[in-house]
Short mmCIF file of N, CA and C in Angstrom, two decimals:
data_model
loop_
_atom_site.label_atom_id
_atom_site.label_comp_id
_atom_site.label_asym_id
_atom_site.label_seq_id
_atom_site.Cartn_x
_atom_site.Cartn_y
_atom_site.Cartn_z
N UNK P 21 0.78 -1.21 0.01
CA UNK P 21 0.03 0.02 0.00
C UNK P 21 0.87 1.27 -0.02
N UNK P 22 1.88 1.10 0.76
CA UNK P 22 2.84 2.23 0.86
C UNK P 22 3.44 2.51 -0.55
N UNK P 23 3.67 1.46 -1.29
CA UNK P 23 4.28 1.60 -2.63
C UNK P 23 3.24 2.23 -3.54
N UNK P 24 2.03 1.83 -3.45
CA UNK P 24 1.00 2.41 -4.31
C UNK P 24 0.79 3.89 -4.00
N UNK P 25 0.94 4.33 -2.78
CA UNK P 25 0.83 5.64 -2.37
C UNK P 25 1.92 6.53 -2.91
N UNK P 26 3.14 5.91 -2.92
CA UNK P 26 4.31 6.64 -3.55
C UNK P 26 4.12 6.81 -5.05
N UNK P 27 3.68 5.88 -5.64
CA UNK P 27 3.45 5.92 -7.17
C UNK P 27 2.36 7.00 -7.48
N UNK P 28 1.37 6.99 -6.64
CA UNK P 28 0.31 8.00 -6.85
C UNK P 28 0.83 9.42 -6.61
N UNK P 29 1.65 9.56 -5.58
CA UNK P 29 2.15 10.89 -5.30
C UNK P 29 3.15 11.33 -6.45
N UNK P 30 3.96 10.43 -6.94
CA UNK P 30 4.86 10.74 -8.04
C UNK P 30 4.05 11.04 -9.29
N UNK P 31 2.99 10.33 -9.53
CA UNK P 31 2.19 10.61 -10.73
C UNK P 31 1.52 11.95 -10.64
N UNK P 32 1.01 12.30 -9.44
CA UNK P 32 0.36 13.64 -9.20
C UNK P 32 1.41 14.72 -9.39
N UNK P 33 2.62 14.51 -8.88
CA UNK P 33 3.66 15.53 -9.04
C UNK P 33 4.04 15.67 -10.49
N UNK P 34 4.09 14.68 -11.24
CA UNK P 34 4.41 14.75 -12.70
C UNK P 34 3.31 15.56 -13.45
N UNK P 35 2.06 15.26 -13.14
CA UNK P 35 0.97 15.95 -13.77
C UNK P 35 0.98 17.46 -13.44
N UNK P 36 1.24 17.74 -12.13
CA UNK P 36 1.29 19.15 -11.70
C UNK P 36 2.44 19.86 -12.31
N UNK P 37 3.63 19.19 -12.41
CA UNK P 37 4.78 19.82 -12.99
C UNK P 37 4.59 20.10 -14.48
N UNK P 38 3.95 19.12 -15.19
CA UNK P 38 3.62 19.39 -16.64
C UNK P 38 2.66 20.54 -16.81
N UNK P 39 1.67 20.63 -15.98
CA UNK P 39 0.73 21.74 -16.06
C UNK P 39 1.42 23.07 -15.77
N UNK P 40 2.36 23.03 -14.77
CA UNK P 40 3.12 24.31 -14.44
C UNK P 40 3.96 24.73 -15.62
N UNK P 41 4.65 23.77 -16.27
CA UNK P 41 5.48 24.09 -17.41
C UNK P 41 4.57 24.68 -18.57
N UNK P 42 3.44 24.10 -18.81
CA UNK P 42 2.56 24.57 -19.86
C UNK P 42 2.10 26.03 -19.59
N UNK P 43 1.79 26.31 -18.30
CA UNK P 43 1.31 27.66 -17.98
C UNK P 43 2.44 28.68 -18.02
N UNK P 44 3.66 28.29 -17.69
CA UNK P 44 4.78 29.20 -17.67
C UNK P 44 5.45 29.34 -19.03
N UNK P 45 5.24 28.41 -19.90
CA UNK P 45 5.86 28.39 -21.21
C UNK P 45 5.31 29.56 -22.05
N UNK P 46 6.22 30.15 -22.83
CA UNK P 46 5.80 31.25 -23.70
C UNK P 46 5.12 30.58 -24.94
N UNK P 47 3.98 31.12 -25.30
CA UNK P 47 3.26 30.45 -26.43
C UNK P 47 4.08 30.73 -27.74
N UNK P 48 4.24 29.66 -28.55
CA UNK P 48 4.92 29.85 -29.84
C UNK P 48 3.93 30.27 -30.90
N UNK P 49 4.38 30.94 -31.92
CA UNK P 49 3.52 31.34 -33.04
C UNK P 49 3.76 30.38 -34.15
N UNK P 50 3.49 29.11 -33.91
CA UNK P 50 3.72 28.13 -34.96
C UNK P 50 2.48 27.19 -35.04
N UNK P 51 2.25 26.70 -36.19
CA UNK P 51 1.18 25.71 -36.40
C UNK P 51 1.87 24.38 -36.66
N UNK P 52 1.28 23.35 -36.04
CA UNK P 52 1.83 21.97 -36.22
C UNK P 52 0.90 21.31 -37.22
N UNK P 53 1.48 20.95 -38.36
CA UNK P 53 0.67 20.27 -39.36
C UNK P 53 1.35 18.99 -39.74
N UNK P 54 0.70 17.87 -39.45
CA UNK P 54 1.20 16.50 -39.79
C UNK P 54 2.68 16.33 -39.39
N UNK P 55 3.01 16.66 -38.17
CA UNK P 55 4.35 16.49 -37.73
C UNK P 55 5.35 17.55 -38.15
N UNK P 56 4.96 18.50 -38.92
CA UNK P 56 5.87 19.58 -39.36
C UNK P 56 5.48 20.82 -38.58
N UNK P 57 6.46 21.69 -38.36
CA UNK P 57 6.23 22.96 -37.76
C UNK P 57 6.30 24.01 -38.87
N UNK P 58 5.21 24.75 -38.97
CA UNK P 58 5.20 25.81 -40.03
C UNK P 58 5.21 27.13 -39.30
N UNK P 59 6.23 27.91 -39.51
CA UNK P 59 6.34 29.21 -38.84
C UNK P 59 5.57 30.24 -39.60
N UNK P 60 4.89 31.14 -38.90
CA UNK P 60 4.15 32.17 -39.56
C UNK P 60 5.05 33.34 -39.89
N UNK P 61 4.89 33.85 -41.08
CA UNK P 61 5.69 34.94 -41.50
C UNK P 61 5.29 36.24 -40.76
N UNK P 62 6.27 37.03 -40.36
CA UNK P 62 5.84 38.30 -39.71
C UNK P 62 5.17 39.24 -40.69
N UNK P 63 5.28 39.01 -42.01
CA UNK P 63 4.64 39.88 -42.99
C UNK P 63 3.13 39.64 -42.99
N UNK P 64 2.68 38.46 -42.58
CA UNK P 64 1.24 38.15 -42.59
C UNK P 64 0.47 39.01 -41.59
N UNK P 65 1.15 39.52 -40.60
CA UNK P 65 0.44 40.31 -39.56
C UNK P 65 0.28 41.78 -39.98
N UNK P 66 0.94 42.17 -41.08
CA UNK P 66 0.93 43.59 -41.47
C UNK P 66 -0.34 43.86 -42.31
N UNK P 67 -0.78 45.11 -42.30
CA UNK P 67 -1.88 45.49 -43.12
C UNK P 67 -1.37 45.57 -44.60
N UNK P 68 -2.22 45.37 -45.59
CA UNK P 68 -1.75 45.38 -46.93
C UNK P 68 -1.19 46.74 -47.39
N UNK P 69 -1.55 47.85 -46.79
CA UNK P 69 -1.08 49.13 -47.18
C UNK P 69 -0.04 49.65 -46.21
N UNK P 70 0.74 48.80 -45.64
CA UNK P 70 1.75 49.24 -44.64
C UNK P 70 2.77 50.12 -45.34
N UNK P 71 3.29 49.72 -46.51
CA UNK P 71 4.29 50.44 -47.23
C UNK P 71 3.63 51.53 -48.12
N UNK P 72 4.07 52.73 -47.99
CA UNK P 72 3.53 53.78 -48.81
C UNK P 72 4.13 53.70 -50.21
N UNK P 73 3.29 53.76 -51.21
CA UNK P 73 3.79 53.77 -52.52
C UNK P 73 4.38 55.10 -52.89
N UNK P 74 5.47 55.01 -53.69
CA UNK P 74 6.03 56.31 -54.15
C UNK P 74 5.11 56.95 -55.16
N UNK P 75 5.35 58.26 -55.45
CA UNK P 75 4.50 58.88 -56.44
C UNK P 75 4.50 58.26 -57.76
N UNK P 76 5.62 57.66 -58.12
CA UNK P 76 5.75 57.03 -59.38
C UNK P 76 4.74 55.90 -59.57
N UNK P 77 4.48 55.15 -58.45
CA UNK P 77 3.55 54.05 -58.62
C UNK P 77 2.13 54.39 -58.18
N UNK P 78 1.94 55.44 -57.39
CA UNK P 78 0.63 55.77 -56.91
C UNK P 78 -0.12 56.61 -57.89
N UNK P 79 0.56 57.21 -58.90
CA UNK P 79 -0.10 58.03 -59.81
C UNK P 79 -0.98 57.25 -60.72
N UNK P 80 -2.12 57.80 -61.02
CA UNK P 80 -3.07 57.21 -62.05
C UNK P 80 -3.62 55.84 -61.58
N UNK P 81 -3.63 55.53 -60.36
CA UNK P 81 -4.21 54.32 -59.84
C UNK P 81 -5.58 54.62 -59.29
N UNK P 82 -6.62 53.89 -59.77
CA UNK P 82 -7.90 54.12 -59.17
C UNK P 82 -8.00 53.51 -57.78
N UNK P 83 -8.87 54.09 -57.00
CA UNK P 83 -9.11 53.56 -55.65
C UNK P 83 -9.71 52.21 -55.77
N UNK P 84 -9.50 51.35 -54.72
CA UNK P 84 -9.96 49.99 -54.75
C UNK P 84 -11.43 49.92 -54.89
N UNK P 85 -12.17 50.88 -54.32
CA UNK P 85 -13.61 50.83 -54.36
C UNK P 85 -14.26 51.52 -55.58
N UNK P 86 -13.45 52.21 -56.32
CA UNK P 86 -13.99 53.01 -57.47
C UNK P 86 -14.18 52.07 -58.63
N UNK P 87 -15.23 52.37 -59.38
CA UNK P 87 -15.47 51.59 -60.62
C UNK P 87 -15.29 52.49 -61.77
N UNK P 88 -14.71 51.99 -62.86
CA UNK P 88 -14.50 52.86 -64.06
C UNK P 88 -14.81 52.02 -65.31
N UNK P 89 -15.13 52.74 -66.36
CA UNK P 89 -15.40 52.08 -67.61
C UNK P 89 -14.34 52.40 -68.61
N UNK P 90 -14.04 51.44 -69.52
CA UNK P 90 -13.06 51.66 -70.51
C UNK P 90 -13.73 52.16 -71.78
N UNK P 91 -13.29 53.27 -72.26
CA UNK P 91 -13.88 53.85 -73.42
C UNK P 91 -13.22 53.24 -74.67
N UNK P 92 -14.04 52.79 -75.58
CA UNK P 92 -13.50 52.20 -76.83
C UNK P 92 -13.86 53.04 -78.00
N UNK P 93 -13.28 52.68 -79.12
CA UNK P 93 -13.52 53.45 -80.39
C UNK P 93 -14.44 52.70 -81.29
N UNK P 94 -15.34 51.94 -80.75
CA UNK P 94 -16.31 51.18 -81.62
C UNK P 94 -17.21 52.06 -82.42
N UNK P 95 -17.41 53.27 -81.94
CA UNK P 95 -18.30 54.24 -82.67
C UNK P 95 -17.45 55.17 -83.49
N UNK P 96 -16.41 54.70 -84.18
CA UNK P 96 -15.48 55.57 -84.85
C UNK P 96 -16.11 56.29 -85.98
N UNK P 97 -17.20 55.79 -86.55
CA UNK P 97 -17.82 56.51 -87.66
C UNK P 97 -18.42 57.77 -87.22
N UNK P 98 -18.84 57.86 -85.89
CA UNK P 98 -19.43 59.04 -85.43
C UNK P 98 -18.33 60.11 -85.04
N UNK P 99 -17.07 59.61 -84.89
CA UNK P 99 -15.97 60.48 -84.49
C UNK P 99 -15.18 60.96 -85.68
N UNK P 100 -15.51 60.54 -86.92
CA UNK P 100 -14.72 60.95 -88.09
C UNK P 100 -14.82 62.45 -88.26
N UNK P 101 -13.66 63.00 -88.49
CA UNK P 101 -13.61 64.45 -88.68
C UNK P 101 -14.10 64.80 -90.13
N UNK P 102 -15.13 65.55 -90.15
CA UNK P 102 -15.62 65.95 -91.47
C UNK P 102 -14.93 67.24 -91.89
N UNK P 103 -14.31 67.21 -93.03
CA UNK P 103 -13.65 68.37 -93.54
C UNK P 103 -14.47 68.97 -94.63
N UNK P 104 -14.67 70.28 -94.60
CA UNK P 104 -15.53 70.93 -95.58
C UNK P 104 -14.84 70.88 -96.96
N UNK P 105 -15.64 70.61 -97.98
CA UNK P 105 -15.11 70.63 -99.31
C UNK P 105 -15.29 72.04 -99.93
N UNK P 106 -14.37 72.51 -100.65
CA UNK P 106 -14.49 73.79 -101.29
C UNK P 106 -15.61 73.80 -102.33
N UNK P 107 -16.36 74.94 -102.33
CA UNK P 107 -17.38 75.08 -103.37
C UNK P 107 -16.81 75.33 -104.76
N UNK P 108 -15.65 75.95 -104.79
CA UNK P 108 -15.04 76.24 -106.14
C UNK P 108 -14.13 75.12 -106.51
N UNK P 109 -13.98 74.74 -107.80
CA UNK P 109 -13.02 73.77 -108.23
C UNK P 109 -11.57 74.29 -107.96
N UNK P 110 -10.79 73.36 -107.62
CA UNK P 110 -9.34 73.68 -107.36
C UNK P 110 -8.51 73.54 -108.63
N UNK P 111 -7.57 74.44 -108.81
CA UNK P 111 -6.70 74.39 -109.96
C UNK P 111 -5.82 73.15 -109.94
N UNK P 112 -5.65 72.45 -111.08
CA UNK P 112 -4.91 71.19 -111.09
C UNK P 112 -3.41 71.61 -111.42
N UNK P 113 -2.51 71.01 -110.59
CA UNK P 113 -1.11 71.29 -110.80
C UNK P 113 -0.39 70.06 -111.30
N UNK P 114 0.73 70.20 -112.00
CA UNK P 114 1.41 69.03 -112.53
C UNK P 114 1.92 68.13 -111.41
N UNK P 115 1.99 66.85 -111.69
CA UNK P 115 2.34 65.83 -110.74
C UNK P 115 3.79 66.02 -110.25
N UNK P 116 4.73 66.40 -111.17
CA UNK P 116 6.12 66.58 -110.84
C UNK P 116 6.26 67.72 -109.78
N UNK P 117 5.45 68.76 -109.93
CA UNK P 117 5.51 69.85 -108.99
C UNK P 117 5.02 69.42 -107.58
N UNK P 118 3.97 68.60 -107.60
CA UNK P 118 3.42 68.12 -106.35
C UNK P 118 4.39 67.15 -105.65
N UNK P 119 5.03 66.28 -106.39
CA UNK P 119 5.90 65.28 -105.79
C UNK P 119 7.12 65.98 -105.20
N UNK P 120 7.59 67.03 -105.82
CA UNK P 120 8.75 67.80 -105.29
C UNK P 120 8.37 68.44 -104.01
N UNK P 121 7.07 68.96 -103.97
CA UNK P 121 6.64 69.60 -102.76
C UNK P 121 6.42 68.67 -101.60
N UNK P 122 5.98 67.40 -101.92
CA UNK P 122 5.71 66.42 -100.91
C UNK P 122 7.02 65.92 -100.25
N UNK P 123 8.07 65.79 -100.99
CA UNK P 123 9.31 65.27 -100.39
C UNK P 123 9.99 66.24 -99.47
N UNK P 124 9.70 67.57 -99.65
CA UNK P 124 10.29 68.56 -98.84
C UNK P 124 9.36 69.12 -97.77
N UNK P 125 8.10 68.69 -97.73
CA UNK P 125 7.15 69.28 -96.80
C UNK P 125 7.21 68.65 -95.46
N UNK P 126 6.56 69.32 -94.53
CA UNK P 126 6.45 68.80 -93.09
C UNK P 126 5.06 68.17 -93.06
N UNK P 127 4.81 67.44 -91.96
CA UNK P 127 3.46 66.89 -91.73
C UNK P 127 2.42 67.94 -91.77
N UNK P 128 1.26 67.58 -92.33
CA UNK P 128 0.16 68.55 -92.39
C UNK P 128 -0.42 68.82 -91.04
N UNK P 129 -0.77 70.07 -90.69
CA UNK P 129 -1.40 70.29 -89.41
C UNK P 129 -2.78 69.66 -89.39
N UNK P 130 -3.17 69.15 -88.26
CA UNK P 130 -4.44 68.49 -88.09
C UNK P 130 -5.28 69.23 -87.10
N UNK P 131 -6.55 68.97 -87.13
CA UNK P 131 -7.48 69.67 -86.21
C UNK P 131 -7.46 69.04 -84.83
N UNK P 132 -7.92 69.75 -83.90
CA UNK P 132 -7.98 69.27 -82.50
C UNK P 132 -8.91 68.01 -82.41
N UNK P 133 -9.94 68.02 -83.21
CA UNK P 133 -10.83 66.87 -83.24
C UNK P 133 -10.18 65.65 -83.80
N UNK P 134 -9.28 65.80 -84.75
CA UNK P 134 -8.52 64.69 -85.30
C UNK P 134 -7.62 64.08 -84.22
N UNK P 135 -6.90 64.95 -83.48
CA UNK P 135 -5.99 64.43 -82.43
C UNK P 135 -6.75 63.78 -81.32
N UNK P 136 -7.97 64.32 -81.02
CA UNK P 136 -8.81 63.69 -80.01
C UNK P 136 -9.28 62.30 -80.37
N UNK P 137 -9.60 62.20 -81.68
CA UNK P 137 -10.01 60.89 -82.23
C UNK P 137 -8.77 59.92 -82.19
N UNK P 138 -7.66 60.39 -82.54
CA UNK P 138 -6.44 59.55 -82.53
C UNK P 138 -6.12 59.06 -81.11
N UNK P 139 -6.31 59.93 -80.11
CA UNK P 139 -5.97 59.51 -78.80
C UNK P 139 -6.98 58.50 -78.23
N UNK P 140 -8.24 58.46 -78.81
CA UNK P 140 -9.27 57.52 -78.38
C UNK P 140 -9.20 56.22 -79.19
N UNK P 141 -8.37 56.19 -80.19
CA UNK P 141 -8.28 55.02 -81.07
C UNK P 141 -7.40 54.01 -80.41
N UNK P 142 -7.99 52.85 -79.95
CA UNK P 142 -7.16 51.85 -79.28
C UNK P 142 -6.50 50.91 -80.26
N UNK P 143 -5.22 50.73 -80.05
CA UNK P 143 -4.42 49.86 -80.90
C UNK P 143 -3.42 49.05 -80.05
N UNK P 144 -2.70 48.19 -80.68
CA UNK P 144 -1.58 47.44 -80.00
C UNK P 144 -0.53 48.46 -79.62
N UNK P 145 0.14 48.30 -78.53
CA UNK P 145 1.17 49.22 -78.14
C UNK P 145 2.55 48.84 -78.61
N UNK P 146 2.63 47.89 -79.47
CA UNK P 146 3.98 47.40 -79.99
C UNK P 146 4.55 48.57 -80.84
N UNK P 147 5.85 48.88 -80.53
CA UNK P 147 6.50 49.96 -81.21
C UNK P 147 7.16 49.41 -82.49
N UNK P 148 6.60 49.72 -83.63
CA UNK P 148 7.14 49.34 -84.92
C UNK P 148 6.90 50.46 -85.87
N UNK P 149 7.72 51.54 -85.78
CA UNK P 149 7.31 52.81 -86.44
C UNK P 149 7.27 52.68 -88.00
N UNK P 150 6.31 53.38 -88.54
CA UNK P 150 6.14 53.46 -89.98
C UNK P 150 6.03 54.92 -90.39
N UNK P 151 6.53 55.24 -91.58
CA UNK P 151 6.42 56.62 -92.08
C UNK P 151 5.22 56.63 -93.04
N UNK P 152 4.31 57.53 -92.77
CA UNK P 152 3.17 57.64 -93.64
C UNK P 152 3.42 58.61 -94.87
N UNK P 153 2.52 58.52 -95.83
CA UNK P 153 2.65 59.37 -96.97
C UNK P 153 2.44 60.82 -96.66
N UNK P 154 1.96 61.13 -95.42
CA UNK P 154 1.77 62.52 -94.97
C UNK P 154 3.00 62.98 -94.20
N UNK P 155 4.11 62.26 -94.26
CA UNK P 155 5.38 62.59 -93.60
C UNK P 155 5.23 62.66 -92.07
N UNK P 156 4.41 61.74 -91.53
CA UNK P 156 4.24 61.62 -90.12
C UNK P 156 4.72 60.24 -89.68
N UNK P 157 5.51 60.19 -88.64
CA UNK P 157 5.91 58.85 -88.10
C UNK P 157 4.83 58.37 -87.17
N UNK P 158 4.28 57.21 -87.51
CA UNK P 158 3.23 56.57 -86.68
C UNK P 158 3.87 55.51 -85.85
N UNK P 159 3.33 55.22 -84.64
CA UNK P 159 3.87 54.26 -83.71
C UNK P 159 3.86 52.87 -84.32
N UNK P 160 2.92 52.54 -85.04
CA UNK P 160 2.85 51.26 -85.78
C UNK P 160 1.80 51.42 -86.89
N UNK P 161 1.66 50.38 -87.70
CA UNK P 161 0.74 50.45 -88.83
C UNK P 161 -0.72 50.63 -88.42
N UNK P 162 -1.04 50.15 -87.16
CA UNK P 162 -2.40 50.33 -86.71
C UNK P 162 -2.79 51.74 -86.33
N UNK P 163 -1.77 52.48 -85.83
CA UNK P 163 -2.03 53.95 -85.63
C UNK P 163 -2.21 54.69 -86.94
N UNK P 164 -1.50 54.22 -87.98
CA UNK P 164 -1.71 54.78 -89.29
C UNK P 164 -3.15 54.53 -89.80
N UNK P 165 -3.62 53.32 -89.53
CA UNK P 165 -5.04 53.04 -89.89
C UNK P 165 -5.98 53.90 -89.06
N UNK P 166 -5.66 54.18 -87.85
CA UNK P 166 -6.50 55.08 -87.01
C UNK P 166 -6.52 56.48 -87.67
N UNK P 167 -5.45 56.93 -88.18
CA UNK P 167 -5.47 58.25 -88.87
C UNK P 167 -6.43 58.23 -90.00
N UNK P 168 -6.50 57.21 -90.74
CA UNK P 168 -7.48 57.16 -91.84
C UNK P 168 -8.96 57.10 -91.29
N UNK P 169 -9.09 56.37 -90.22
CA UNK P 169 -10.47 56.29 -89.65
C UNK P 169 -10.89 57.59 -89.01
N UNK P 170 -9.91 58.36 -88.59
CA UNK P 170 -10.25 59.68 -87.98
C UNK P 170 -10.39 60.76 -88.97
N UNK P 171 -10.23 60.44 -90.20
CA UNK P 171 -10.52 61.42 -91.26
C UNK P 171 -9.36 62.12 -91.90
N UNK P 172 -8.18 61.45 -91.94
CA UNK P 172 -7.01 62.05 -92.59
C UNK P 172 -7.31 62.16 -94.12
N UNK P 173 -7.18 63.39 -94.62
CA UNK P 173 -7.36 63.62 -96.06
C UNK P 173 -6.11 64.26 -96.64
N UNK P 174 -5.52 63.75 -97.65
CA UNK P 174 -5.93 62.48 -98.34
C UNK P 174 -5.57 61.28 -97.46
N UNK P 175 -6.09 60.10 -97.86
CA UNK P 175 -5.88 58.95 -97.05
C UNK P 175 -4.37 58.68 -96.96
N UNK P 176 -3.95 58.21 -95.82
CA UNK P 176 -2.53 57.94 -95.58
C UNK P 176 -2.20 56.45 -95.79
N UNK P 177 -1.07 56.25 -96.45
CA UNK P 177 -0.61 54.81 -96.57
C UNK P 177 0.86 54.78 -96.09
N UNK P 178 1.42 53.62 -96.04
CA UNK P 178 2.73 53.43 -95.58
C UNK P 178 3.76 53.79 -96.63
N UNK P 179 4.54 54.84 -96.39
CA UNK P 179 5.55 55.16 -97.38
C UNK P 179 6.79 54.24 -97.23
N UNK P 180 7.20 54.07 -95.94
CA UNK P 180 8.28 53.12 -95.64
C UNK P 180 8.21 52.76 -94.19
N UNK P 181 8.88 51.61 -93.85
CA UNK P 181 8.92 51.25 -92.45
C UNK P 181 10.07 52.02 -91.80
N UNK P 182 9.89 52.31 -90.52
CA UNK P 182 10.89 53.18 -89.82
C UNK P 182 10.35 54.59 -89.68
N UNK P 183 11.16 55.44 -89.05
CA UNK P 183 10.76 56.83 -88.85
C UNK P 183 11.02 57.64 -90.09
N UNK P 184 10.28 58.71 -90.28
CA UNK P 184 10.35 59.56 -91.47
C UNK P 184 11.68 60.36 -91.49
#
């Protein structure tokens, strides 16, 4: 009986000491998954906007809750710049005189409506410059097509690839 009493006292002491260790131990911030210990990253505790973005990255970024629509140029026929035709017939000049004038001339000035239409004309952003017959360097052949859709008169075609 005396031996059973000692075993019981030792068992009680072991249980009490284990409970004391559990209460005094510092809780760890780890999850035990299938025998592995996975430490939690300190970055998980941070708010998503902890780091302030520089002006370079914060500019032109919509707020998370704002909704916006993308404007397309599907109604380009409504945006075509109408140029008035002269009521009087225009004098015809020899082709040699015109071609000499074209090679030395600068790009024709365009209206504000034309440039507005060009800026709304969505194309691929690949840079592959082409020189148009109007002596304008276009970003790529699709921007040249936009010029024709926006009412470039006379119609522009590709004179050569590359800048003018």
